[in-house]
Every structure is written in C-alpha cells, then in structure tokens.
XYZ file of C-alpha atoms in Angstrom:
142
model
C 50.319 117.510 22.911
C 53.029 115.324 24.309
C 55.669 117.072 26.296
C 59.159 117.150 24.897
C 62.025 115.909 27.039
C 64.321 118.678 28.184
C 67.516 118.698 26.080
C 70.471 117.118 27.913
C 72.772 119.703 29.548
C 76.400 118.642 29.481
C 77.880 119.498 32.983
C 79.366 122.809 33.181
C 81.937 123.676 35.748
C 83.591 126.885 36.936
C 85.879 127.295 39.902
C 88.043 130.053 41.351
C 90.316 130.528 44.369
C 90.525 133.625 46.386
C 92.173 134.631 49.695
C 89.878 134.250 52.714
C 89.408 138.005 53.372
C 86.279 140.015 53.603
C 86.942 141.839 50.312
C 86.853 138.470 48.565
C 83.202 138.046 49.129
C 82.290 140.839 46.608
C 84.833 139.377 44.127
C 83.330 135.917 44.548
C 79.796 137.291 43.821
C 80.977 139.074 40.745
C 82.882 136.015 39.398
C 79.828 133.833 39.870
C 77.472 136.311 38.302
C 79.695 136.855 35.299
C 80.007 133.066 34.668
C 76.086 132.512 35.105
C 75.576 135.366 32.393
C 78.043 133.515 30.076
C 76.036 130.386 30.678
C 72.886 132.152 29.751
C 71.213 131.935 33.245
C 68.196 134.121 33.860
C 68.079 136.957 36.429
C 66.184 134.851 39.068
C 68.795 132.025 38.979
C 71.710 134.512 39.017
C 70.265 136.475 41.993
C 69.767 133.267 43.897
C 73.162 131.756 43.140
C 74.904 135.076 43.848
C 73.210 135.170 47.381
C 74.141 131.570 48.121
C 77.754 132.242 47.045
C 77.778 135.315 49.187
C 76.671 133.406 52.252
C 79.058 130.340 51.799
C 81.961 132.460 51.140
C 81.244 134.769 54.018
C 81.042 131.678 56.251
C 84.364 130.524 54.982
C 86.015 133.853 55.616
C 84.396 134.501 59.040
C 84.136 131.193 60.653
C 87.104 129.193 59.570
C 90.848 129.528 59.932
C 91.260 129.531 56.206
C 93.928 131.468 54.272
C 92.219 130.748 50.964
C 88.997 129.087 49.638
C 87.874 127.623 46.400
C 84.402 128.212 45.008
C 82.898 126.015 42.415
C 79.726 126.235 40.380
C 78.686 122.989 38.653
C 75.617 122.784 36.586
C 74.314 119.264 35.539
C 71.027 118.139 34.026
C 69.173 118.083 37.381
C 70.709 120.793 39.541
C 73.197 123.573 39.850
C 75.600 123.000 42.791
C 77.543 125.659 44.520
C 80.327 124.541 46.710
C 83.107 126.317 48.768
C 86.149 124.462 50.044
C 87.840 126.017 52.977
C 90.601 125.026 55.246
C 88.013 124.278 58.017
C 87.808 124.731 61.707
C 86.787 122.830 64.753
C 83.096 122.719 63.955
C 81.133 122.394 60.738
C 78.411 124.785 59.537
C 75.067 124.714 61.380
C 71.844 126.763 61.478
C 71.697 128.605 64.726
C 68.990 130.642 66.482
C 70.299 134.165 66.105
C 67.263 135.955 67.639
C 67.057 139.580 66.695
C 70.678 139.738 65.520
C 71.322 140.605 61.863
C 74.345 138.359 61.795
C 74.109 134.630 61.729
C 71.196 134.071 59.239
C 73.283 132.977 56.235
C 72.488 129.327 56.449
C 68.843 129.978 57.168
C 68.701 131.752 53.811
C 70.684 129.048 52.194
C 68.363 126.437 53.579
C 65.294 128.399 52.472
C 66.548 128.949 48.823
C 68.097 125.583 48.067
C 66.783 122.022 47.502
C 69.672 120.732 49.743
C 72.768 121.728 51.429
C 75.491 120.212 53.573
C 79.159 119.946 54.434
C 81.688 117.260 53.970
C 85.220 116.905 55.409
C 87.680 116.498 52.627
C 89.996 114.141 54.692
C 92.790 116.684 54.902
C 92.921 118.055 58.349
C 89.879 120.204 59.167
C 89.281 121.144 55.518
C 85.779 120.998 54.425
C 83.391 121.542 51.382
C 80.175 123.329 52.125
C 77.668 122.934 49.258
C 74.202 123.883 48.290
C 72.034 122.813 45.418
C 69.343 124.427 43.336
C 67.240 121.742 41.724
C 66.121 122.663 38.174
C 62.431 123.398 38.602
C 63.037 125.516 41.672
C 64.488 127.870 39.298
C 64.823 127.814 35.502
C 67.790 125.902 34.194
C 70.541 127.916 32.709
C-alpha cells in the first residue's frame, strides 16, 4: 500500500514576553504547555518542549543581563522551533563540563533532546536569540 504524504501543516506561531525573573520560568512552561495543548500536541512532544523552554528561559534569566525575554514557539511542516530572545551578555551560550554539579546541565539536555540548537546575535547590542528545534519524526507532529 503506498504511503500517503503527510498533510501540510500551516506554520503556527505563539510568542510571549515576560520579565527576566526566576518566577517567570514556571510561567513560561505553563504558557508553552497550554499552547501545545491547544495545537493538539501529544504528551511526549509537550513534555520535551516544556523542558526545552524551561532550560532556555532559565539561561536567559540566570546568564544574561536581561530585564525581559521573548519566547516563541513556531511549528512548521518539518520542525517545531523554540526560541528565546534576551538582551544578551558578553558571551553566548555554550555547553560546559559541569562535573558532579547539578547546575549547568541545561544545554546538555537541549542538545540531547533536539535535532539542532544554536544562538544568533540580533544586531541590537548584545541581544541574542537562542533556539532549539525538534524535527518531526523525533517526536510526533502536533
């Protein structure tokens, strides 16, 4: 039996802005999860995206001089992209050897869970966008 092509997914986008404070991390997780539920995403996708949102937002709050950050979820036909725009700092994000420490493992998790991730300067001072992508096939599409 021939395989049917997957139906085209129109790109869906959802963005929110929050203050760069530790209590905003939990709010960002809730907002992302609520949107993914509205989009009809399964539990596995939601759990993965919520973890990635948590790690990227935590990095923006803890490791940058940001007063605010913007988180965006964008789902296209081939991938779901999570991005966090912050006001930046002197160095971009990097995976580091944290030894036995509990802290500092966020990007190791992001790297393990996602098909790709990176950071781009926005061209406005030290502002940057840190992004991660889940390719459809790594998890079911929404």
